[in-house]
Short mmCIF file of C-alpha atoms in Angstrom, two decimals:
data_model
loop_
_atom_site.label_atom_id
_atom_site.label_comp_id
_atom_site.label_asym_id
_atom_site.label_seq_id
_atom_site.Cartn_x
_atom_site.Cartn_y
_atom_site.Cartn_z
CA UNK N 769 5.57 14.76 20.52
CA UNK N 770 1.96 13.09 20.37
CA UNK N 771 0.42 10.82 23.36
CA UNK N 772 0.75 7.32 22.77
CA UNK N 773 -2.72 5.61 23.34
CA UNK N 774 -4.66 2.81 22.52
CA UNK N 775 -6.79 3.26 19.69
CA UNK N 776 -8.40 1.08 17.18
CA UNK N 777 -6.08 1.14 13.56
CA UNK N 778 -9.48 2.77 11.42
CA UNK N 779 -10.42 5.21 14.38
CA UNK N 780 -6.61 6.31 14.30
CA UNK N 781 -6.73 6.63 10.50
CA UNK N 782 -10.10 8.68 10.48
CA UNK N 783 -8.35 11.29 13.62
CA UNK N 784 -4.73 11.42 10.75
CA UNK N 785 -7.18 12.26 7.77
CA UNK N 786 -9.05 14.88 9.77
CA UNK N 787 -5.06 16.30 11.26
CA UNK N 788 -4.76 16.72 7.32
CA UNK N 789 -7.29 19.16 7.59
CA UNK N 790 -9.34 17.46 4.40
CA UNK N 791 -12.00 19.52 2.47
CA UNK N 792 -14.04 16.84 0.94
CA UNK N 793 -14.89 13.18 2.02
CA UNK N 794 -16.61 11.43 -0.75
CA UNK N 795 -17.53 7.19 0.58
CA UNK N 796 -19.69 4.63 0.74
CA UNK N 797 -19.65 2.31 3.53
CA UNK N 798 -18.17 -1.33 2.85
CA UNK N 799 -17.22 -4.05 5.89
CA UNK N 800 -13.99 -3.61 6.41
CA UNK N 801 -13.22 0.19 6.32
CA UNK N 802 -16.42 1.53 7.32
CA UNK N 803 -15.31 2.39 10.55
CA UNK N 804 -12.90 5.11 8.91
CA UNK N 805 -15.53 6.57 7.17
CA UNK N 806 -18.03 6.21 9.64
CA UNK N 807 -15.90 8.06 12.50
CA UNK N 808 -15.16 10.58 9.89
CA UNK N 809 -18.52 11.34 9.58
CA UNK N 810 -19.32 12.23 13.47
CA UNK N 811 -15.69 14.32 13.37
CA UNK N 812 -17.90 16.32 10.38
CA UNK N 813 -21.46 16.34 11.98
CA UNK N 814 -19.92 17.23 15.54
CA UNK N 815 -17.75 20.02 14.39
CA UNK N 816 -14.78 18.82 14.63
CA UNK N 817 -14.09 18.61 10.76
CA UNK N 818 -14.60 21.47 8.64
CA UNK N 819 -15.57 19.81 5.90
CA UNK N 820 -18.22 18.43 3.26
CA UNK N 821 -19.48 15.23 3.39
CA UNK N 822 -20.48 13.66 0.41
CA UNK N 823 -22.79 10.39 0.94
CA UNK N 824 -23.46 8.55 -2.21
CA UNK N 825 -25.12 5.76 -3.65
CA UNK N 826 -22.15 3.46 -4.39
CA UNK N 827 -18.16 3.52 -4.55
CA UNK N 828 -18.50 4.24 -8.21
CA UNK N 829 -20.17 7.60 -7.54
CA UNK N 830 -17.78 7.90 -4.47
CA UNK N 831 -14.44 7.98 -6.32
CA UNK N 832 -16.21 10.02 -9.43
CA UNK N 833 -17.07 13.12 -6.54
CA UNK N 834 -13.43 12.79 -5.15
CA UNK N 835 -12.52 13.57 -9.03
CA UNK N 836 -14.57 16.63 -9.14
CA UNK N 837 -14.03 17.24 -5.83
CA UNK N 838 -10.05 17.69 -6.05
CA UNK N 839 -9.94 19.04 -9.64
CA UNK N 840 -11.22 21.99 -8.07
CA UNK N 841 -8.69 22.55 -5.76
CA UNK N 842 -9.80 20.54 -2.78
CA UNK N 843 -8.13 18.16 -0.50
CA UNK N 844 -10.05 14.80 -1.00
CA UNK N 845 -10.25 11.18 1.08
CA UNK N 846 -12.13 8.30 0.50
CA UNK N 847 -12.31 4.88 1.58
CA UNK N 848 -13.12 1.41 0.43
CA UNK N 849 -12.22 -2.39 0.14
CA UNK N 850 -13.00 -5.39 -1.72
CA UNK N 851 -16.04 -5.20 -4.21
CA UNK N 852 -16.00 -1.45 -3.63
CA UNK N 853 -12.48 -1.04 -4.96
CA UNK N 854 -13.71 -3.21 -8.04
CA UNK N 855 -16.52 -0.89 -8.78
CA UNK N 856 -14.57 1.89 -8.92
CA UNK N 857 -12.37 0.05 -11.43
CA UNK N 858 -13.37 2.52 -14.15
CA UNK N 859 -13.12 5.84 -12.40
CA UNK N 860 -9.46 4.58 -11.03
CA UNK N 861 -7.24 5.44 -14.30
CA UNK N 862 -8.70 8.52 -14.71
CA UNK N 863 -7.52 10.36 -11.78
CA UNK N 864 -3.40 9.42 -12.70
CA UNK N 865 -4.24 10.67 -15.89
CA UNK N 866 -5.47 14.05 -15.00
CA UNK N 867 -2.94 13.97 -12.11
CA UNK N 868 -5.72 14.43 -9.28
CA UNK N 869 -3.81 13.31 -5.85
CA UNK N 870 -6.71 11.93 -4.28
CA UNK N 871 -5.76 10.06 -0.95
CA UNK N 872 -7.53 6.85 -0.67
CA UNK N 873 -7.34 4.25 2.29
CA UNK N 874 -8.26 0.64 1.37
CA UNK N 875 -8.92 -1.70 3.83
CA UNK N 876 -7.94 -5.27 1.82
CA UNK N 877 -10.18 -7.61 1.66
CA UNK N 878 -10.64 -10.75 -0.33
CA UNK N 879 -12.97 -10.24 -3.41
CA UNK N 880 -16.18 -12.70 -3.81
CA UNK N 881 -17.05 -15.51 -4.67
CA UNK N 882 -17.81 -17.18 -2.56
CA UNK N 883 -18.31 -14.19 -0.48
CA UNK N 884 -15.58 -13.12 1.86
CA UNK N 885 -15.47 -10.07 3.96
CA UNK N 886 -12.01 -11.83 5.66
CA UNK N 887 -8.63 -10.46 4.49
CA UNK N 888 -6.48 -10.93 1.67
CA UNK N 889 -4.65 -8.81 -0.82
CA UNK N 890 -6.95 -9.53 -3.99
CA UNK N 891 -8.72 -6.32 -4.01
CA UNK N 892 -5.63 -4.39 -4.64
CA UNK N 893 -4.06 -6.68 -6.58
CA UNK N 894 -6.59 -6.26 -9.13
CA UNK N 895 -5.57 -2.77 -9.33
CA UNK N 896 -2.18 -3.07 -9.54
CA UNK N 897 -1.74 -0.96 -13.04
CA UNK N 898 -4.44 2.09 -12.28
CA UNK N 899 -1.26 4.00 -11.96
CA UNK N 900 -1.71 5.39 -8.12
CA UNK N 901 1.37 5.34 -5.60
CA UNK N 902 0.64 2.01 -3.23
CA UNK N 903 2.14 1.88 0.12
CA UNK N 904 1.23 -1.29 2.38
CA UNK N 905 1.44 -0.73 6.21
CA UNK N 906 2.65 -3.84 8.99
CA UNK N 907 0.97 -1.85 11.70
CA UNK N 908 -1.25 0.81 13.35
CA UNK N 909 1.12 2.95 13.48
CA UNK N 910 2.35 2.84 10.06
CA UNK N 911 -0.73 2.88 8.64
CA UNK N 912 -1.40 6.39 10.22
CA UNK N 913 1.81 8.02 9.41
CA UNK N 914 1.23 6.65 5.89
CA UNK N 915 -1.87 8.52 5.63
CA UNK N 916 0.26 11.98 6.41
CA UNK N 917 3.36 10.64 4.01
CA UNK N 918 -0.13 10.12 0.90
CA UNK N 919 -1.29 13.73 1.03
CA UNK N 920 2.30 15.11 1.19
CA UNK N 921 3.49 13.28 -1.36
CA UNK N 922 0.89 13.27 -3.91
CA UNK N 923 -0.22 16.51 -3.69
CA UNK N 924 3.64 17.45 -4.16
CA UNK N 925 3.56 19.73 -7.57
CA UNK N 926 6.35 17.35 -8.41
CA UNK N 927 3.76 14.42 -8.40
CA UNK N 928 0.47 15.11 -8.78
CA UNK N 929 -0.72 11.59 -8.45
CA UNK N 930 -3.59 9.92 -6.27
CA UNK N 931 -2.07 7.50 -3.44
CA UNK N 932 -3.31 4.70 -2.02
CA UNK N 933 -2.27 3.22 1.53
CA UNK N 934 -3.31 0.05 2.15
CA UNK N 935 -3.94 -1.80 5.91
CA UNK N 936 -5.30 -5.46 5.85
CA UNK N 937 -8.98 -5.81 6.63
CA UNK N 938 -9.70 -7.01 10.37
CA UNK N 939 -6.05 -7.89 11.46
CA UNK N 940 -4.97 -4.64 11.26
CA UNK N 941 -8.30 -2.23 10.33
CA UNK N 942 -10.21 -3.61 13.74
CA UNK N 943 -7.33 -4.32 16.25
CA UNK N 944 -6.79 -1.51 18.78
CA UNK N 945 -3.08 -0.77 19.28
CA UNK N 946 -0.69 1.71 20.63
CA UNK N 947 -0.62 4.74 18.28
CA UNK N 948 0.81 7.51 18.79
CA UNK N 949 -0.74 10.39 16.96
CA UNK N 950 1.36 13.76 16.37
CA UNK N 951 0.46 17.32 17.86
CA UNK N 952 -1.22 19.27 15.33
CA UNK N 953 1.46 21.35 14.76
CA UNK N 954 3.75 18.53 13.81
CA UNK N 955 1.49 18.30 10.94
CA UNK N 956 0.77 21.60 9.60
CA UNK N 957 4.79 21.53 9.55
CA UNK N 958 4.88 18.28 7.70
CA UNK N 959 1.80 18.98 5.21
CA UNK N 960 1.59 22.42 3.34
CA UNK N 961 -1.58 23.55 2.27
CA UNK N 962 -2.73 21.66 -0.80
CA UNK N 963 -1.85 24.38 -3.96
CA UNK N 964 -2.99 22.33 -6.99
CA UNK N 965 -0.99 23.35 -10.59
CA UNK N 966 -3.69 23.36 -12.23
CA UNK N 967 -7.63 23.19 -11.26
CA UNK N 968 -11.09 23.65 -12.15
CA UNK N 969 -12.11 27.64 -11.49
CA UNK N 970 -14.79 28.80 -14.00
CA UNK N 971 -12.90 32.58 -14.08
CA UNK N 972 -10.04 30.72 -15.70
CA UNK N 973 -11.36 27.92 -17.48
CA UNK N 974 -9.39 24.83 -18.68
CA UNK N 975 -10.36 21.17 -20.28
CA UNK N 976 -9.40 18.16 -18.38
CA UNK N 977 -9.74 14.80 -19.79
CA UNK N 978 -10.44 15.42 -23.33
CA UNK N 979 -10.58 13.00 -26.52
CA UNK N 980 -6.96 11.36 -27.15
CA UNK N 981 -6.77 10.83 -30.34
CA UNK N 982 -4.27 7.80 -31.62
CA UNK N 983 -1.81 10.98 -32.94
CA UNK N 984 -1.12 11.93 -29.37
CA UNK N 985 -2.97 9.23 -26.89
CA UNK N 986 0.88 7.40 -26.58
CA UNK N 987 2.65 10.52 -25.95
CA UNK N 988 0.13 11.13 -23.46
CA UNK N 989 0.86 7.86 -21.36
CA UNK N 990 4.55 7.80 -22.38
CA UNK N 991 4.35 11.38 -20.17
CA UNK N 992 2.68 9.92 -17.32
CA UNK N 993 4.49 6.87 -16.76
CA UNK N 994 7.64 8.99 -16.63
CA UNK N 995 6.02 11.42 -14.22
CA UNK N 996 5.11 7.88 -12.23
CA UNK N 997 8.51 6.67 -11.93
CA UNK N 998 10.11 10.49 -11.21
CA UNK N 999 7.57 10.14 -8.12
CA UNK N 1000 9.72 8.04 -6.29
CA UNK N 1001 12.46 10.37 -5.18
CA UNK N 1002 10.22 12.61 -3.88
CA UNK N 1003 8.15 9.93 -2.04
CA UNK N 1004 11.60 8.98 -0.45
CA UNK N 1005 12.34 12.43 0.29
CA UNK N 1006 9.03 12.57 2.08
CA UNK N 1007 10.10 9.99 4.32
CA UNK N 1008 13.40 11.27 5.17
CA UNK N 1009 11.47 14.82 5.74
CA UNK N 1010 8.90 12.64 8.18
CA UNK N 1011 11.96 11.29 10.16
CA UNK N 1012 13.21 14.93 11.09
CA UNK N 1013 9.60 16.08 12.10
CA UNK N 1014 8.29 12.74 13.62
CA UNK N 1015 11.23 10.65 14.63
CA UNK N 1016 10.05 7.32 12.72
CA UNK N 1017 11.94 6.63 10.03
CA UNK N 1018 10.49 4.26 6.69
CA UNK N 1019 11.71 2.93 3.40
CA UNK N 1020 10.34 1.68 0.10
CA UNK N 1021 11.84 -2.58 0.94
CA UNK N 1022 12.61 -3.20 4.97
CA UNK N 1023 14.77 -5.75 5.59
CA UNK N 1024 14.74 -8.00 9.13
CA UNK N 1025 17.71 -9.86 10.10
CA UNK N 1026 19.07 -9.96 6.99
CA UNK N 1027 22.80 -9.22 7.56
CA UNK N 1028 24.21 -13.16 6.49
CA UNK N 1029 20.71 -14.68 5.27
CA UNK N 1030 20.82 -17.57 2.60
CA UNK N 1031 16.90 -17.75 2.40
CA UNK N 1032 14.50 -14.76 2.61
CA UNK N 1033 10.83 -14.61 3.17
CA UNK N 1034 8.98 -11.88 0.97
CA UNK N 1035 6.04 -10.42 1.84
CA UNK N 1036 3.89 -7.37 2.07
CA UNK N 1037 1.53 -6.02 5.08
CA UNK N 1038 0.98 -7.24 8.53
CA UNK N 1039 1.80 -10.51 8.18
CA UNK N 1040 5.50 -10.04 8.23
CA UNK N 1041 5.28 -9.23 12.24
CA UNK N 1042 4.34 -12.68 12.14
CA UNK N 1043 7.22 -13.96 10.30
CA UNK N 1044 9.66 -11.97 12.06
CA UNK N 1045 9.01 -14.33 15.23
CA UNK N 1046 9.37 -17.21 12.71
CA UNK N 1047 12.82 -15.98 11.58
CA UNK N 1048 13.70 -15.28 15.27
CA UNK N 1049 12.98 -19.09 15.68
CA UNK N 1050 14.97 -20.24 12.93
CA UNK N 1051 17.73 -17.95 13.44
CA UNK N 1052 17.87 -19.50 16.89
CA UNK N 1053 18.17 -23.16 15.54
CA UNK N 1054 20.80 -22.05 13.54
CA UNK N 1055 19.39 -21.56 10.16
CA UNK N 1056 20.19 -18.28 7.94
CA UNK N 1057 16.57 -16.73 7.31
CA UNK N 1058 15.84 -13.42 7.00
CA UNK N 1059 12.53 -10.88 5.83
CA UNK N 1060 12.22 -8.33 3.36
CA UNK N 1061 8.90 -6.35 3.28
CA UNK N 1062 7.66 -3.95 0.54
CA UNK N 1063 6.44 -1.33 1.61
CA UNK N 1064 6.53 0.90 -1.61
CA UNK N 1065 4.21 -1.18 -4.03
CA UNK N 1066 4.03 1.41 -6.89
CA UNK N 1067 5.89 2.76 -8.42
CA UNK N 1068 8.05 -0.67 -7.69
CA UNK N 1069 11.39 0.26 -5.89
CA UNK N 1070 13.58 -1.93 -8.08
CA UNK N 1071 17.00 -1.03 -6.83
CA UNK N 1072 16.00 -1.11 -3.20
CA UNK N 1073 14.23 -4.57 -3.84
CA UNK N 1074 17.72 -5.96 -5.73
CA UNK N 1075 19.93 -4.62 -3.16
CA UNK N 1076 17.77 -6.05 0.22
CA UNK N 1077 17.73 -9.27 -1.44
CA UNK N 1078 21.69 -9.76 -2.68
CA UNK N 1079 23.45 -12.68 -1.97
CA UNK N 1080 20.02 -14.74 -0.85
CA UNK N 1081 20.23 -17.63 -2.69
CA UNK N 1082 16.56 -18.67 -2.45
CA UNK N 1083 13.79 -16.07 -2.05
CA UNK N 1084 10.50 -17.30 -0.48
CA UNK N 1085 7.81 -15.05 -1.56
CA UNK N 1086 4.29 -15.21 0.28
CA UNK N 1087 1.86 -14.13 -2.19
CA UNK N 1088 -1.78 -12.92 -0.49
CA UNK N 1089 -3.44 -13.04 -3.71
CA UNK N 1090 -4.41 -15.48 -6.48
CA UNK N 1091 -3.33 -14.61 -10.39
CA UNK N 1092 -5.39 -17.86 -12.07
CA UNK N 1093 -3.83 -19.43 -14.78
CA UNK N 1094 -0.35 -17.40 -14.51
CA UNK N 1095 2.98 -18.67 -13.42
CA UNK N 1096 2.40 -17.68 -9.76
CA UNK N 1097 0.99 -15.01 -7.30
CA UNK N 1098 1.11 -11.32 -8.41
CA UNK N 1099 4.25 -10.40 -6.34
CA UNK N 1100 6.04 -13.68 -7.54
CA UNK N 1101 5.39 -12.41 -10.93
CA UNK N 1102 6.51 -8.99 -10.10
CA UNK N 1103 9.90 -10.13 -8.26
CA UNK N 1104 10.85 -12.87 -10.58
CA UNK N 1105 10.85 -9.85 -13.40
CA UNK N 1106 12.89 -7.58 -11.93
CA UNK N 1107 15.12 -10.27 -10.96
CA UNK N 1108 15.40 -11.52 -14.25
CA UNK N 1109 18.51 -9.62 -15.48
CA UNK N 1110 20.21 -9.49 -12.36
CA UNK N 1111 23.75 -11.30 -12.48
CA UNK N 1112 23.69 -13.83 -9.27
CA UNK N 1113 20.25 -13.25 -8.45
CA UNK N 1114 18.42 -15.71 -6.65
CA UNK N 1115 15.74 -18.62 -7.14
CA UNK N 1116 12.35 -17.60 -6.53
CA UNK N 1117 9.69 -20.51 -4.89
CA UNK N 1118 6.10 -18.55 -4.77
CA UNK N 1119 3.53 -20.06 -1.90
CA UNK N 1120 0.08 -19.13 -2.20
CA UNK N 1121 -1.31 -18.15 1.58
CA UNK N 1122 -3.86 -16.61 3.91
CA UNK N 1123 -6.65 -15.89 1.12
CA UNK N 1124 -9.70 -15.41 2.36
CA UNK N 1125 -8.66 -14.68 6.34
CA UNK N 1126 -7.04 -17.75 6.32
CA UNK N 1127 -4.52 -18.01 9.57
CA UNK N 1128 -1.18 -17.98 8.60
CA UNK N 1129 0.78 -18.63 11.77
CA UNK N 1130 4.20 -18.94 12.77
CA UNK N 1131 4.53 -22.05 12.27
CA UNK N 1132 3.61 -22.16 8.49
CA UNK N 1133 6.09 -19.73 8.10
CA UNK N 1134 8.88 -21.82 9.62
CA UNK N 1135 7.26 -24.31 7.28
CA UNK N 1136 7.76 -22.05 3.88
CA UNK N 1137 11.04 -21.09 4.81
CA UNK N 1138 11.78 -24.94 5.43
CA UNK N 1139 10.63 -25.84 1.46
CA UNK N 1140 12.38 -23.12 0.50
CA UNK N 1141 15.46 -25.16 1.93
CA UNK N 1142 14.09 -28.43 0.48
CA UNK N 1143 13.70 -26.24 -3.24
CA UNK N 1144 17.46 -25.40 -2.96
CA UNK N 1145 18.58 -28.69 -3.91
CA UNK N 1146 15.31 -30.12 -5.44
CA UNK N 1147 13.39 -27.86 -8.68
CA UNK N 1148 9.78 -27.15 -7.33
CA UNK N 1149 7.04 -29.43 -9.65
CA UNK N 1150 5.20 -26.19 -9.65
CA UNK N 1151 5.87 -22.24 -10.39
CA UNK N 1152 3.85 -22.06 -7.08
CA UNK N 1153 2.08 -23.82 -4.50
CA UNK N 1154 -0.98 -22.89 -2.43
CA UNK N 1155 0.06 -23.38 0.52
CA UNK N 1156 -2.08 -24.62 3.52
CA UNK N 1157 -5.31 -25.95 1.30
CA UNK N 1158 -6.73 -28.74 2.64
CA UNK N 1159 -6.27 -31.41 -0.10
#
């Protein structure tokens, strides 16, 4: 197996991408992921990566040279957060559609104004229907062996979709943490070599992304949406592969002390260490709180998600992102659909927390899970409340 040292989370992410053995880096530096990027370059420039490195003039032209890049046949990374991820808004739906698995790493950060380069989950959230597999990691160490599960899954001729993994700007992207990273071999054995179906090679030409005209644009999406959703057997596949050749073993929803629990705590990313020591508290005072973290964002595991959260009878869900004038944060939403139809499902209460960097300690968690109490016996006033805002 792989040392265990103490590295900082993007420095470990940059050394996984370049144990993929990449071809192409396309980025543009943007606080917080421009470490990754940054080391990536000196792996390239020192010799240590054979590959090109493509500096451009903005994330726009970033994720457009990933598209080229990969449609050829190459293995492709790029980086970004925030107002970087928002400019390459309109690039974003076009690799799903062509079914280019371009691996990106986004380093969440809030989106301005007023400007924030602090953490919260807006950026992605805004790109919650681009149609690219979303993973979210708690830790260092997930968010490296997420970076080997990406490539291996999306470049799966099964799939054929880009992948995004996504580690929470600062609190996770800056902190220096025991990772262990595998032997080499571990990962040539986990990741094949990337053998595209189809590609750009001008001795065989083909057309990628032409006109869709209304006759056939519906068919078109009606394809890749169930291509989308047939993803998800192989991305839990992947992970029962990774177990066998790394030892760690992941799932779409984990679940924490939630054997008996009458109110849950949702959330996504590393927060939910944090709330683990608050449901260790409560458990301890005799409460029934437990946590159930998403991992898989897209496609949404919806019978994993249903079958964590049976028999809760109030589910507190801790939303990192703001969905203005909607019934509540973009998970909320999400959750309270799929929960719609379920016979015996539970009540949802949505809080509203840690935009912008904002702490979210233990404490305030004990304090959710407490309202979520209160909101068994008493209807909310509000779909949701933003919790912590100085009034």
């Amino acid at each position: 197996m792989g040392k265990r040292i103490a590295k900082e989370v993007s420095i470990a992410v940059a050394e996984a991408v370049k144990q993929c053995k990449v071809d192409v880096i396309a980025a543009y530096p943007i606080t917080p992921q421009t470490h990754i990027v940054e080391h990536l370059s000196e792996l390239v420039a020192n010799g240590e990566l054979d590959a090109e490195y493509i500096t451009v003039e903005s994330e726009h032209s970033a994720m457009s040279a990933c598209l080229g890049s990969v449609a050829t046949g190459a293995r492709t990374f790029t980086s970004t957060s925030s107002q970087g991820l928002a400019l390459m808004h309109e690039i974003l739906f076009i690799a799903p559609a062509l079914r280019l698995p371009v691996v990106m790493v986004v380093a969440n950060r809030a989106l301005s104004a007023p400007i924030s380069i602090w953490n919260d989950h807006g950026d992605i959230m805004a790109e919650r229907d681009i149609g690219w597999i979303q993973t979210f990691a708690e830790n260092g160490q997930e968010a490296v062996d997420l970076v080997y599960h990406a490539f291996r899954v999306a470049e799966d001729r099964r799939v054929m979709f880009p992948a995004i993994v996504n580690i929470d700007g600062f609190t996770l992207s800056h902190m220096i943490e025991p990772i262990e990273l595998p032997d080499q071999e571990q990962v040539d054995q986990y990741l094949p070599p990337f053998k595209p179906r189809y590609k750009l090679d001008p001795r065989k030409p083909i057309s990628m992304g032409p006109v869709g005209i209304p006759e056939i644009y519906m068919e078109a999406k009606k394809a890749q949406d169930e291509a989308f959703k047939n993803a998800y057997k192989v991305i839990v596949k992947a992970w029962d592969e990774f177990e066998k050749v790394f030892g760690r073993r992941y799932h779409p929803i984990e679940t924490y002390r939630m054997e008996d629990a009458e109110v849950a705590l949702l959330i996504m990313g590393s927060l939910a260490e944090t709330a683990m020591t608050a449901v260790d508290r409560m458990r301890e005072a005799g409460k029934r709180v437990g946590l159930v973290r998403i991992r898989l964002w897209r496609p949404f595991p919806l019978r994993d998600f249903v079958r964590a959260v049976k028999g809760v009878k109030m589910l507190a869900v801790i939303d990192r992102a703001l969905s203005p004038g909607a019934t509540g944060g973009p998970v909320a939403t999400e959750v309270r659909s799929a929960l719609y139809q379920v016979p015996g499902r539970p009540r949802v209460v949505n809080f509203i927390a840690g935009l912008g960097g904002r702490d979210v300690t233990v404490e305030d968690f004990e304090e959710m899970a407490d309202k979520a109490y209160f909101y068994m016996k008493k209807k909310p006033k509000e779909p949701y409340e933003m919790f912590g805002v100085k009034e």
